[in-house]
GROMACS .gro file of C-alpha atoms in nm:
model
  450
    1UNK     CA    1  -0.003   0.002  -0.019
    2UNK     CA    2   0.110   0.321  -0.071
    3UNK     CA    3   0.295   0.547  -0.305
    4UNK     CA    4  -0.044   0.688  -0.430
    5UNK     CA    5  -0.317   0.495  -0.227
    6UNK     CA    6  -0.319   0.522   0.141
    7UNK     CA    7  -0.564   0.321   0.360
    8UNK     CA    8  -0.854   0.533   0.219
    9UNK     CA    9  -0.771   0.595  -0.130
   10UNK     CA   10  -0.543   0.873  -0.271
   11UNK     CA   11  -0.556   1.193  -0.046
   12UNK     CA   12  -0.372   1.512  -0.048
   13UNK     CA   13  -0.417   1.896  -0.078
   14UNK     CA   14  -0.607   1.979  -0.393
   15UNK     CA   15  -0.419   2.158  -0.662
   16UNK     CA   16  -0.100   2.088  -0.459
   17UNK     CA   17  -0.059   1.709  -0.434
   18UNK     CA   18  -0.367   1.615  -0.592
   19UNK     CA   19  -0.368   1.788  -0.920
   20UNK     CA   20  -0.583   1.784  -1.235
   21UNK     CA   21  -0.318   1.633  -1.402
   22UNK     CA   22  -0.268   1.328  -1.135
   23UNK     CA   23  -0.644   1.283  -1.154
   24UNK     CA   24  -0.653   1.242  -1.520
   25UNK     CA   25  -0.376   1.024  -1.508
   26UNK     CA   26  -0.549   0.799  -1.238
   27UNK     CA   27  -0.862   0.795  -1.446
   28UNK     CA   28  -0.659   0.658  -1.757
   29UNK     CA   29  -0.477   0.411  -1.543
   30UNK     CA   30  -0.804   0.286  -1.369
   31UNK     CA   31  -0.961   0.231  -1.708
   32UNK     CA   32  -0.667   0.048  -1.834
   33UNK     CA   33  -0.652  -0.160  -1.534
   34UNK     CA   34  -1.010  -0.251  -1.503
   35UNK     CA   35  -1.056  -0.322  -1.854
   36UNK     CA   36  -0.787  -0.575  -1.818
   37UNK     CA   37  -0.682  -0.562  -2.191
   38UNK     CA   38  -1.029  -0.642  -2.313
   39UNK     CA   39  -1.181  -0.471  -2.597
   40UNK     CA   40  -1.523  -0.424  -2.390
   41UNK     CA   41  -1.604  -0.070  -2.291
   42UNK     CA   42  -1.579  -0.015  -1.908
   43UNK     CA   43  -1.837   0.191  -1.722
   44UNK     CA   44  -1.740   0.393  -1.415
   45UNK     CA   45  -1.990   0.574  -1.178
   46UNK     CA   46  -1.837   0.894  -1.016
   47UNK     CA   47  -1.970   1.077  -0.713
   48UNK     CA   48  -1.825   1.362  -0.515
   49UNK     CA   49  -1.872   1.573  -0.204
   50UNK     CA   50  -1.925   1.944  -0.166
   51UNK     CA   51  -1.556   2.058  -0.168
   52UNK     CA   52  -1.478   2.347  -0.407
   53UNK     CA   53  -1.224   2.121  -0.579
   54UNK     CA   54  -1.446   1.814  -0.621
   55UNK     CA   55  -1.585   1.920  -0.952
   56UNK     CA   56  -1.256   2.001  -1.089
   57UNK     CA   57  -1.120   1.665  -0.985
   58UNK     CA   58  -1.411   1.466  -1.081
   59UNK     CA   59  -1.405   1.631  -1.444
   60UNK     CA   60  -1.041   1.561  -1.469
   61UNK     CA   61  -1.106   1.173  -1.367
   62UNK     CA   62  -1.389   1.193  -1.640
   63UNK     CA   63  -1.149   1.328  -1.890
   64UNK     CA   64  -0.884   1.065  -1.828
   65UNK     CA   65  -1.146   0.781  -1.845
   66UNK     CA   66  -1.313   0.900  -2.145
   67UNK     CA   67  -0.977   0.933  -2.330
   68UNK     CA   68  -0.924   0.568  -2.283
   69UNK     CA   69  -1.272   0.489  -2.402
   70UNK     CA   70  -1.437   0.427  -2.061
   71UNK     CA   71  -1.803   0.548  -2.026
   72UNK     CA   72  -1.889   0.766  -1.712
   73UNK     CA   73  -2.199   0.790  -1.515
   74UNK     CA   74  -2.186   1.127  -1.325
   75UNK     CA   75  -2.388   1.080  -0.988
   76UNK     CA   76  -2.327   1.426  -0.864
   77UNK     CA   77  -2.300   1.509  -0.504
   78UNK     CA   78  -2.359   1.200  -0.305
   79UNK     CA   79  -2.229   1.020   0.006
   80UNK     CA   80  -1.943   0.778  -0.039
   81UNK     CA   81  -2.166   0.464   0.055
   82UNK     CA   82  -2.397   0.593  -0.241
   83UNK     CA   83  -2.134   0.525  -0.474
   84UNK     CA   84  -2.062   0.187  -0.334
   85UNK     CA   85  -2.422   0.101  -0.348
   86UNK     CA   86  -2.506   0.259  -0.710
   87UNK     CA   87  -2.208   0.094  -0.886
   88UNK     CA   88  -2.388  -0.222  -0.855
   89UNK     CA   89  -2.749  -0.100  -0.913
   90UNK     CA   90  -2.612   0.058  -1.230
   91UNK     CA   91  -2.398  -0.249  -1.330
   92UNK     CA   92  -2.100  -0.027  -1.351
   93UNK     CA   93  -1.749  -0.193  -1.362
   94UNK     CA   94  -1.613   0.043  -1.096
   95UNK     CA   95  -1.710   0.368  -0.881
   96UNK     CA   96  -1.512   0.643  -0.782
   97UNK     CA   97  -1.570   0.895  -0.505
   98UNK     CA   98  -1.409   1.246  -0.492
   99UNK     CA   99  -1.387   1.319  -0.126
  100UNK     CA  100  -1.140   1.362   0.160
  101UNK     CA  101  -1.389   1.246   0.408
  102UNK     CA  102  -1.370   1.436   0.761
  103UNK     CA  103  -1.052   1.639   0.644
  104UNK     CA  104  -1.082   2.005   0.598
  105UNK     CA  105  -1.187   2.176   0.260
  106UNK     CA  106  -0.818   2.226   0.114
  107UNK     CA  107  -0.787   1.846   0.117
  108UNK     CA  108  -0.950   1.609  -0.125
  109UNK     CA  109  -0.922   1.244  -0.227
  110UNK     CA  110  -0.998   0.985  -0.465
  111UNK     CA  111  -1.141   0.657  -0.359
  112UNK     CA  112  -1.215   0.372  -0.603
  113UNK     CA  113  -1.465   0.087  -0.559
  114UNK     CA  114  -1.483  -0.247  -0.760
  115UNK     CA  115  -1.810  -0.343  -0.943
  116UNK     CA  116  -1.923  -0.540  -0.639
  117UNK     CA  117  -1.924  -0.202  -0.419
  118UNK     CA  118  -1.623  -0.308  -0.223
  119UNK     CA  119  -1.298  -0.097  -0.214
  120UNK     CA  120  -1.068  -0.166  -0.492
  121UNK     CA  121  -0.840  -0.474  -0.409
  122UNK     CA  122  -0.476  -0.413  -0.333
  123UNK     CA  123  -0.348  -0.554  -0.657
  124UNK     CA  124  -0.566  -0.346  -0.865
  125UNK     CA  125  -0.452  -0.015  -0.680
  126UNK     CA  126  -0.095  -0.142  -0.736
  127UNK     CA  127  -0.158  -0.186  -1.100
  128UNK     CA  128  -0.291   0.167  -1.102
  129UNK     CA  129   0.007   0.284  -0.925
  130UNK     CA  130   0.266   0.122  -1.147
  131UNK     CA  131   0.091   0.263  -1.470
  132UNK     CA  132   0.099   0.622  -1.319
  133UNK     CA  133   0.427   0.647  -1.143
  134UNK     CA  134   0.636   0.370  -1.328
  135UNK     CA  135   0.480   0.402  -1.661
  136UNK     CA  136   0.471   0.035  -1.705
  137UNK     CA  137   0.200   0.081  -1.978
  138UNK     CA  138   0.167   0.345  -2.217
  139UNK     CA  139  -0.204   0.489  -2.248
  140UNK     CA  140  -0.346   0.420  -2.574
  141UNK     CA  141  -0.595   0.698  -2.642
  142UNK     CA  142  -0.923   0.620  -2.789
  143UNK     CA  143  -0.989   0.729  -3.153
  144UNK     CA  144  -1.255   0.990  -3.215
  145UNK     CA  145  -1.557   0.751  -3.242
  146UNK     CA  146  -1.433   0.540  -2.926
  147UNK     CA  147  -1.397   0.825  -2.685
  148UNK     CA  148  -1.618   0.760  -2.381
  149UNK     CA  149  -1.944   0.914  -2.320
  150UNK     CA  150  -2.070   1.097  -2.005
  151UNK     CA  151  -2.429   1.028  -1.875
  152UNK     CA  152  -2.574   1.218  -1.594
  153UNK     CA  153  -2.786   1.007  -1.357
  154UNK     CA  154  -3.029   1.251  -1.218
  155UNK     CA  155  -3.210   1.012  -1.009
  156UNK     CA  156  -2.882   0.883  -0.820
  157UNK     CA  157  -2.995   1.047  -0.495
  158UNK     CA  158  -3.358   0.913  -0.498
  159UNK     CA  159  -3.233   0.565  -0.564
  160UNK     CA  160  -2.980   0.571  -0.281
  161UNK     CA  161  -3.241   0.705  -0.036
  162UNK     CA  162  -3.490   0.445  -0.160
  163UNK     CA  163  -3.234   0.178  -0.071
  164UNK     CA  164  -3.173   0.327   0.257
  165UNK     CA  165  -3.549   0.330   0.360
  166UNK     CA  166  -3.588  -0.038   0.251
  167UNK     CA  167  -3.347  -0.133   0.521
  168UNK     CA  168  -3.569  -0.047   0.824
  169UNK     CA  169  -3.900  -0.207   0.931
  170UNK     CA  170  -3.975   0.054   1.190
  171UNK     CA  171  -4.052   0.406   1.102
  172UNK     CA  172  -3.890   0.707   1.318
  173UNK     CA  173  -4.250   0.850   1.380
  174UNK     CA  174  -4.252   1.002   1.744
  175UNK     CA  175  -3.864   1.093   1.734
  176UNK     CA  176  -3.753   1.463   1.725
  177UNK     CA  177  -3.384   1.466   1.612
  178UNK     CA  178  -3.139   1.711   1.506
  179UNK     CA  179  -2.912   1.616   1.208
  180UNK     CA  180  -2.569   1.774   1.144
  181UNK     CA  181  -2.483   1.747   0.778
  182UNK     CA  182  -2.125   1.882   0.796
  183UNK     CA  183  -2.204   2.109   0.518
  184UNK     CA  184  -2.122   1.786   0.308
  185UNK     CA  185  -2.269   1.506   0.121
  186UNK     CA  186  -2.554   1.444   0.352
  187UNK     CA  187  -2.687   1.791   0.282
  188UNK     CA  188  -2.832   1.624  -0.044
  189UNK     CA  189  -2.986   1.333   0.125
  190UNK     CA  190  -3.047   1.359   0.506
  191UNK     CA  191  -3.354   1.574   0.507
  192UNK     CA  192  -3.566   1.364   0.275
  193UNK     CA  193  -3.455   1.035   0.423
  194UNK     CA  194  -3.524   1.116   0.776
  195UNK     CA  195  -3.849   1.306   0.717
  196UNK     CA  196  -3.957   1.018   0.482
  197UNK     CA  197  -3.920   0.783   0.771
  198UNK     CA  198  -4.123   0.995   1.001
  199UNK     CA  199  -3.895   1.187   1.214
  200UNK     CA  200  -3.940   1.545   1.311
  201UNK     CA  201  -3.614   1.692   1.191
  202UNK     CA  202  -3.388   1.982   1.277
  203UNK     CA  203  -3.130   2.001   0.997
  204UNK     CA  204  -2.804   2.182   1.085
  205UNK     CA  205  -2.517   2.263   0.869
  206UNK     CA  206  -2.657   2.184   0.529
  207UNK     CA  207  -2.552   2.504   0.341
  208UNK     CA  208  -2.212   2.400   0.179
  209UNK     CA  209  -2.042   2.661   0.003
  210UNK     CA  210  -1.744   2.480  -0.107
  211UNK     CA  211  -1.512   2.567   0.173
  212UNK     CA  212  -1.713   2.509   0.501
  213UNK     CA  213  -1.719   2.134   0.472
  214UNK     CA  214  -1.634   1.982   0.825
  215UNK     CA  215  -1.571   2.351   0.953
  216UNK     CA  216  -1.670   2.345   1.316
  217UNK     CA  217  -1.941   2.094   1.240
  218UNK     CA  218  -1.997   1.727   1.166
  219UNK     CA  219  -1.872   1.427   1.347
  220UNK     CA  220  -1.532   1.580   1.409
  221UNK     CA  221  -1.682   1.895   1.589
  222UNK     CA  222  -1.968   1.748   1.781
  223UNK     CA  223  -1.999   2.058   2.027
  224UNK     CA  224  -2.265   2.257   1.847
  225UNK     CA  225  -2.484   1.945   1.786
  226UNK     CA  226  -2.442   1.847   2.138
  227UNK     CA  227  -2.569   2.200   2.272
  228UNK     CA  228  -2.874   2.217   2.016
  229UNK     CA  229  -2.995   1.876   2.140
  230UNK     CA  230  -2.986   1.961   2.503
  231UNK     CA  231  -3.113   2.326   2.450
  232UNK     CA  232  -3.422   2.200   2.234
  233UNK     CA  233  -3.502   1.895   2.445
  234UNK     CA  234  -3.449   1.656   2.146
  235UNK     CA  235  -3.452   1.280   2.138
  236UNK     CA  236  -3.118   1.242   1.971
  237UNK     CA  237  -2.870   1.407   1.758
  238UNK     CA  238  -2.696   1.263   1.452
  239UNK     CA  239  -2.365   1.378   1.296
  240UNK     CA  240  -2.215   1.296   0.977
  241UNK     CA  241  -1.873   1.372   0.821
  242UNK     CA  242  -1.805   1.542   0.507
  243UNK     CA  243  -1.883   1.232   0.271
  244UNK     CA  244  -2.140   1.065   0.528
  245UNK     CA  245  -1.957   0.743   0.572
  246UNK     CA  246  -1.938   0.776   0.938
  247UNK     CA  247  -2.178   0.872   1.210
  248UNK     CA  248  -2.167   0.995   1.573
  249UNK     CA  249  -2.492   1.030   1.780
  250UNK     CA  250  -2.572   1.246   2.079
  251UNK     CA  251  -2.840   1.117   2.338
  252UNK     CA  252  -3.125   1.309   2.489
  253UNK     CA  253  -2.888   1.408   2.783
  254UNK     CA  254  -2.613   1.546   2.579
  255UNK     CA  255  -2.392   1.233   2.597
  256UNK     CA  256  -2.188   1.119   2.318
  257UNK     CA  257  -2.286   0.779   2.151
  258UNK     CA  258  -1.976   0.686   1.931
  259UNK     CA  259  -1.921   0.404   1.700
  260UNK     CA  260  -1.832   0.155   1.979
  261UNK     CA  261  -2.172   0.233   2.168
  262UNK     CA  262  -2.354   0.193   1.842
  263UNK     CA  263  -2.207  -0.141   1.794
  264UNK     CA  264  -2.270  -0.245   2.138
  265UNK     CA  265  -2.651  -0.148   2.127
  266UNK     CA  266  -2.685  -0.307   1.779
  267UNK     CA  267  -2.464  -0.620   1.867
  268UNK     CA  268  -2.715  -0.711   2.149
  269UNK     CA  269  -3.017  -0.645   1.930
  270UNK     CA  270  -2.878  -0.864   1.642
  271UNK     CA  271  -2.766  -1.131   1.878
  272UNK     CA  272  -3.126  -1.146   2.030
  273UNK     CA  273  -3.275  -1.172   1.695
  274UNK     CA  274  -3.035  -1.435   1.566
  275UNK     CA  275  -2.859  -1.192   1.316
  276UNK     CA  276  -2.524  -1.172   1.464
  277UNK     CA  277  -2.310  -1.458   1.289
  278UNK     CA  278  -2.100  -1.640   1.543
  279UNK     CA  279  -2.204  -1.379   1.796
  280UNK     CA  280  -1.902  -1.176   1.673
  281UNK     CA  281  -1.830  -0.816   1.618
  282UNK     CA  282  -1.522  -0.665   1.444
  283UNK     CA  283  -1.338  -0.373   1.572
  284UNK     CA  284  -0.991  -0.229   1.576
  285UNK     CA  285  -0.703  -0.175   1.832
  286UNK     CA  286  -0.866   0.158   1.905
  287UNK     CA  287  -1.188   0.004   2.004
  288UNK     CA  288  -1.262   0.130   2.364
  289UNK     CA  289  -1.169  -0.114   2.636
  290UNK     CA  290  -1.518  -0.074   2.764
  291UNK     CA  291  -1.651  -0.242   2.451
  292UNK     CA  292  -1.408  -0.533   2.518
  293UNK     CA  293  -1.565  -0.565   2.875
  294UNK     CA  294  -1.901  -0.537   2.720
  295UNK     CA  295  -1.837  -0.828   2.487
  296UNK     CA  296  -1.689  -1.041   2.772
  297UNK     CA  297  -1.995  -0.973   2.982
  298UNK     CA  298  -2.258  -1.058   2.706
  299UNK     CA  299  -2.088  -1.382   2.559
  300UNK     CA  300  -1.992  -1.190   2.248
  301UNK     CA  301  -1.677  -1.251   2.071
  302UNK     CA  302  -1.468  -0.948   1.971
  303UNK     CA  303  -1.188  -0.942   1.690
  304UNK     CA  304  -0.963  -0.648   1.680
  305UNK     CA  305  -0.798  -0.523   1.333
  306UNK     CA  306  -0.564  -0.244   1.237
  307UNK     CA  307  -0.714   0.085   1.234
  308UNK     CA  308  -0.921   0.160   0.905
  309UNK     CA  309  -1.260   0.045   0.814
  310UNK     CA  310  -1.092  -0.119   0.528
  311UNK     CA  311  -0.916  -0.378   0.760
  312UNK     CA  312  -1.241  -0.421   0.954
  313UNK     CA  313  -1.429  -0.495   0.649
  314UNK     CA  314  -1.151  -0.728   0.516
  315UNK     CA  315  -1.186  -0.946   0.840
  316UNK     CA  316  -1.564  -0.942   0.829
  317UNK     CA  317  -1.561  -1.087   0.476
  318UNK     CA  318  -1.292  -1.350   0.553
  319UNK     CA  319  -1.533  -1.507   0.810
  320UNK     CA  320  -1.881  -1.384   0.698
  321UNK     CA  321  -1.913  -1.157   1.010
  322UNK     CA  322  -2.197  -0.918   0.983
  323UNK     CA  323  -2.118  -0.628   1.225
  324UNK     CA  324  -1.811  -0.422   1.258
  325UNK     CA  325  -1.683  -0.071   1.278
  326UNK     CA  326  -1.475   0.201   1.458
  327UNK     CA  327  -1.506   0.418   1.742
  328UNK     CA  328  -1.507   0.711   1.481
  329UNK     CA  329  -1.839   0.608   1.364
  330UNK     CA  330  -1.762   0.400   1.053
  331UNK     CA  331  -2.005   0.117   1.108
  332UNK     CA  332  -2.051  -0.166   0.861
  333UNK     CA  333  -2.401  -0.354   0.840
  334UNK     CA  334  -2.315  -0.638   0.596
  335UNK     CA  335  -2.689  -0.729   0.566
  336UNK     CA  336  -2.727  -0.390   0.392
  337UNK     CA  337  -2.400  -0.244   0.274
  338UNK     CA  338  -2.046  -0.327   0.160
  339UNK     CA  339  -1.897  -0.017   0.348
  340UNK     CA  340  -1.938   0.212   0.639
  341UNK     CA  341  -2.263   0.427   0.590
  342UNK     CA  342  -2.322   0.708   0.824
  343UNK     CA  343  -2.703   0.755   0.744
  344UNK     CA  344  -2.751   0.370   0.722
  345UNK     CA  345  -2.621   0.343   1.083
  346UNK     CA  346  -2.803   0.629   1.224
  347UNK     CA  347  -3.169   0.491   1.097
  348UNK     CA  348  -3.068   0.141   1.215
  349UNK     CA  349  -2.988   0.274   1.543
  350UNK     CA  350  -3.295   0.520   1.571
  351UNK     CA  351  -3.524   0.235   1.431
  352UNK     CA  352  -3.420   0.017   1.733
  353UNK     CA  353  -3.465   0.298   1.971
  354UNK     CA  354  -3.843   0.323   1.835
  355UNK     CA  355  -3.878  -0.054   1.845
  356UNK     CA  356  -3.775  -0.096   2.198
  357UNK     CA  357  -3.958   0.198   2.325
  358UNK     CA  358  -3.639   0.323   2.526
  359UNK     CA  359  -3.434   0.654   2.551
  360UNK     CA  360  -3.117   0.643   2.370
  361UNK     CA  361  -2.918   0.687   2.692
  362UNK     CA  362  -3.084   0.379   2.833
  363UNK     CA  363  -2.974   0.165   2.544
  364UNK     CA  364  -2.621   0.317   2.553
  365UNK     CA  365  -2.602   0.196   2.933
  366UNK     CA  366  -2.523  -0.144   2.818
  367UNK     CA  367  -2.151  -0.039   2.795
  368UNK     CA  368  -1.921   0.168   3.019
  369UNK     CA  369  -1.675   0.385   2.832
  370UNK     CA  370  -1.319   0.386   2.963
  371UNK     CA  371  -1.145   0.733   2.948
  372UNK     CA  372  -0.916   0.790   2.645
  373UNK     CA  373  -0.663   1.058   2.573
  374UNK     CA  374  -0.569   1.118   2.205
  375UNK     CA  375  -0.277   1.349   2.105
  376UNK     CA  376  -0.195   1.395   1.727
  377UNK     CA  377   0.162   1.491   1.641
  378UNK     CA  378   0.208   1.659   1.307
  379UNK     CA  379   0.526   1.498   1.150
  380UNK     CA  380   0.710   1.503   0.785
  381UNK     CA  381   0.652   1.231   0.559
  382UNK     CA  382   1.003   1.109   0.642
  383UNK     CA  383   0.914   1.120   1.007
  384UNK     CA  384   0.595   0.888   0.936
  385UNK     CA  385   0.861   0.629   0.796
  386UNK     CA  386   1.132   0.699   1.071
  387UNK     CA  387   0.867   0.644   1.335
  388UNK     CA  388   0.901   0.262   1.300
  389UNK     CA  389   1.284   0.247   1.380
  390UNK     CA  390   1.335   0.538   1.627
  391UNK     CA  391   1.480   0.374   1.952
  392UNK     CA  392   1.397   0.670   2.157
  393UNK     CA  393   1.015   0.644   2.058
  394UNK     CA  394   1.023   0.259   2.117
  395UNK     CA  395   1.169   0.318   2.443
  396UNK     CA  396   0.914   0.565   2.552
  397UNK     CA  397   0.610   0.350   2.440
  398UNK     CA  398   0.758   0.052   2.644
  399UNK     CA  399   0.783   0.262   2.958
  400UNK     CA  400   0.432   0.387   2.894
  401UNK     CA  401   0.299   0.026   2.879
  402UNK     CA  402   0.464  -0.044   3.237
  403UNK     CA  403   0.312   0.264   3.370
  404UNK     CA  404  -0.030   0.204   3.261
  405UNK     CA  405  -0.027  -0.160   3.370
  406UNK     CA  406  -0.318  -0.435   3.301
  407UNK     CA  407  -0.595  -0.158   3.341
  408UNK     CA  408  -0.472   0.048   3.071
  409UNK     CA  409  -0.299   0.059   2.722
  410UNK     CA  410  -0.122   0.286   2.483
  411UNK     CA  411  -0.156   0.259   2.094
  412UNK     CA  412   0.082   0.485   1.880
  413UNK     CA  413   0.008   0.467   1.505
  414UNK     CA  414   0.080   0.651   1.197
  415UNK     CA  415  -0.216   0.807   1.026
  416UNK     CA  416  -0.294   0.659   0.685
  417UNK     CA  417  -0.456   0.968   0.552
  418UNK     CA  418  -0.285   1.269   0.735
  419UNK     CA  419   0.077   1.394   0.817
  420UNK     CA  420   0.023   1.286   1.180
  421UNK     CA  421   0.132   1.015   1.425
  422UNK     CA  422  -0.144   0.960   1.666
  423UNK     CA  423  -0.096   0.861   2.029
  424UNK     CA  424  -0.396   0.730   2.228
  425UNK     CA  425  -0.380   0.617   2.601
  426UNK     CA  426  -0.666   0.449   2.769
  427UNK     CA  427  -0.740   0.359   3.134
  428UNK     CA  428  -0.911   0.413   3.475
  429UNK     CA  429  -0.686   0.708   3.609
  430UNK     CA  430  -0.754   0.995   3.412
  431UNK     CA  431  -0.451   1.190   3.550
  432UNK     CA  432  -0.201   0.898   3.460
  433UNK     CA  433  -0.328   0.857   3.090
  434UNK     CA  434  -0.295   1.231   3.029
  435UNK     CA  435   0.055   1.241   3.152
  436UNK     CA  436   0.160   0.922   2.961
  437UNK     CA  437   0.015   1.047   2.659
  438UNK     CA  438   0.187   1.388   2.684
  439UNK     CA  439   0.527   1.239   2.757
  440UNK     CA  440   0.525   0.987   2.448
  441UNK     CA  441   0.384   1.274   2.240
  442UNK     CA  442   0.672   1.494   2.344
  443UNK     CA  443   0.940   1.237   2.259
  444UNK     CA  444   0.771   1.194   1.922
  445UNK     CA  445   0.773   1.576   1.863
  446UNK     CA  446   1.148   1.589   1.958
  447UNK     CA  447   1.244   1.318   1.732
  448UNK     CA  448   1.027   1.351   1.424
  449UNK     CA  449   0.837   1.685   1.426
  450UNK     CA  450   0.856   1.895   1.102
   0.00000   0.00000   0.00000
């Protein structure tokens, strides 16, 4: 993994690292890699979020694809999981989402899905990288009458919303909720979806202007939603990120219900209904210790993977598990989706709230959250590489493990999408985990910071 594609596609500052030229090259290489040398014309579905650079990059990808002879279905502004769903519905060979997810507006990204709606396999990503970076194959431009065509799928949003509505048996009637769209992709879908399901909705941050995506809103800035829910006496709040593939919730008391809580609530319900294969839930090494304890107390099996919904999904597919996700709000319901879907997660949870006739805070009481401290250290690209071999950092982490003991832990990892090294500590003693995290972060700053 890695010269172009990180754990979540190609990512970088638009017009700086992620340029029109690079997007065009990726489009050409994707068409070449997906066609496999056949004469059949491949079809790509392209969606994007609301960033000012998304149209530019989507058009550049389209130019590259069409120049090789691939056809393009333009979906417009849609959530990332909509692309994953619609690529199958429209029988396309692949889907491309232009988005940098929860990152700020200056970033953008390119994520490619295969024809079955799953993220592109490593070998195909490596093939695209080899074509773009190593020039292992020269693009053969299509002659005039074979240039690809572009079709605008004006019904894409409706088709996706109809799919989501089909996944719940109980309406949301009687619930009054606030929905934070992060000035992103959910701005095109959330109001109709939740109102069609019967909820009384307060829609927040649904006026994208190209540069306000994720700015002081959405799942990475939950404070405004929390205040709104409490001040207005609502049943719940729901926050998405820029491309709506993750979801965090706020209960009626203003408490955060993150991905771990959502998985705990849904896992118990799925187990009770015989829908949780092998009574197993897949998470990551960053999943809260409280969730691990919850699983032990409820005869559930927990499997931890590396951080990233990609790795969670790989484990789920390997053994046919049906529920998995991350604390950040990427939750995968394999009964209904091939990737994390924030709006799907929200309606599954809220439908369960209605069916059980309980408050969200009561349902979330099945799990106790262990305090966590997270510190992000900005490092250079070389710093991300040198992290793995730096002796001072290794020594600091080992010392931290000793201090935290059996009731705590530390996880230090390189971000797959940002120039960061993340330090997470967890345990029962808040003062201790704060000090340990700060000490390790200081060592990393001294050794690797830009």
